Amino acid sequence: AQSVSQHNHHVILSEAASLELGCNYSYGGTVNLFWYVQYPGQHLQLLLKYFSGDPLVKGIKGFEAEFIKSKFSFNLRKPSVQWSDTAEYFCAVNAPTGRRALTFGSGTRLQVQP
Amino acid sequence: DGGITQSPKYLFRKEGQNVTLSCEQNLNHDAMYWYRQDPGQGLRLIYYSQIVNDFQKGDIAEGYSVSREKKESFPLTVTSAQKNPTAFYLCASSASTRSNQPQHFGDGTRLSIL
């Protein structure tokens, strides 16, 4: 069975600081990887996704993530955060075989202080 | 404007009562999903449906039931057998259950026990 771990539960940064949120998954085969964001009072939105090809993927609002197969990781990064990035971030995995639905991590709450 | 509509936004349940959460989508998506979101636990899959008149149990299906009589609708019933129903419930849809299909989410229903 697939599982996802997000080790940072709550991160507090100042504006302009760099961000890296960790995501590790447990699954031996090919996976598709996603990062979703939930801004306060809004619905979950897709930030970026990885299926194949270049392991460095770019998403909306300046976010990017790097897939490192040997480490089973898909960490989210942003060089310079803004106050508007305050939100909860979820990593998710979906494998082409087995259950046909996303498995989510427990989420990381990011608080950016002005 | 295409999207997913969940209603009601807030719902209160009395002990021993069944309640039904509505989820409607006008995205013409085949697949629909129900997740439960609890603080610090991320999203956990309750049920999903790949196509009309078909649905599968997720990780925490006990105490819940669903139906999929129409493509655009996937209501979730929280039965009296669900002993800890207080949570935030999210409905999602995707074009198919292929693992590279991103899911689109509704705004959620917050269920509380009276």
CSV table of N, CA and C in Angstrom, one decimal, chain B residues 32 47-57 65-69 74:
chain,number,residue,atom,x,y,z
B,32,MET,N,-15.5,10.3,-9.1
B,32,MET,CA,-15.8,11.2,-7.9
B,32,MET,C,-15.3,10.5,-6.7
B,47,TYR,N,-14.9,6.9,0.2
B,47,TYR,CA,-15.4,6.1,-1.0
B,47,TYR,C,-15.0,6.8,-2.2
B,48,TYR,N,-14.9,6.1,-3.3
B,48,TYR,CA,-14.7,6.7,-4.6
B,48,TYR,C,-15.6,5.9,-5.7
B,49,SER,N,-15.8,6.6,-6.8
B,49,SER,CA,-16.6,6.0,-7.8
B,49,SER,C,-16.0,6.3,-9.2
B,50,GLN,N,-15.7,5.3,-9.9
B,50,GLN,CA,-15.1,5.4,-11.2
B,50,GLN,C,-16.1,5.8,-12.3
B,51,ILE,N,-17.3,5.4,-12.1
B,51,ILE,CA,-18.3,5.6,-13.1
B,51,ILE,C,-19.7,5.4,-12.5
B,52,VAL,N,-20.7,5.9,-13.2
B,52,VAL,CA,-22.1,5.8,-12.7
B,52,VAL,C,-22.4,4.3,-12.3
B,53,ASN,N,-23.1,4.2,-11.2
B,53,ASN,CA,-23.6,2.9,-10.7
B,53,ASN,C,-22.5,2.0,-10.2
B,54,ASP,N,-21.3,2.6,-9.9
B,54,ASP,CA,-20.2,1.9,-9.4
B,54,ASP,C,-19.5,2.7,-8.3
B,55,PHE,N,-19.1,2.1,-7.2
B,55,PHE,CA,-18.3,2.7,-6.2
B,55,PHE,C,-17.5,1.7,-5.4
B,56,GLN,N,-16.4,2.2,-4.8
B,56,GLN,CA,-15.5,1.4,-4.1
B,56,GLN,C,-15.2,1.9,-2.7
B,57,LYS,N,-15.0,1.1,-1.7
B,57,LYS,CA,-14.6,1.6,-0.4
B,57,LYS,C,-13.2,2.1,-0.4
B,65,SER,N,-22.1,5.6,3.7
B,65,SER,CA,-22.6,4.9,2.5
B,65,SER,C,-22.7,6.0,1.4
B,66,VAL,N,-22.7,5.5,0.2
B,66,VAL,CA,-22.8,6.4,-1.0
B,66,VAL,C,-23.6,5.8,-2.0
B,67,SER,N,-24.0,6.7,-3.0
B,67,SER,CA,-24.7,6.2,-4.2
B,67,SER,C,-24.2,7.0,-5.4
B,68,ARG,N,-24.3,6.4,-6.6
B,68,ARG,CA,-23.9,7.2,-7.8
B,68,ARG,C,-24.9,6.8,-8.9
B,69,GLU,N,-26.0,7.4,-8.8
B,69,GLU,CA,-27.1,7.2,-9.8
B,69,GLU,C,-27.0,8.1,-11.0
B,74,PHE,N,-22.9,12.6,-6.3
B,74,PHE,CA,-22.2,11.5,-5.5
B,74,PHE,C,-22.5,11.9,-4.0
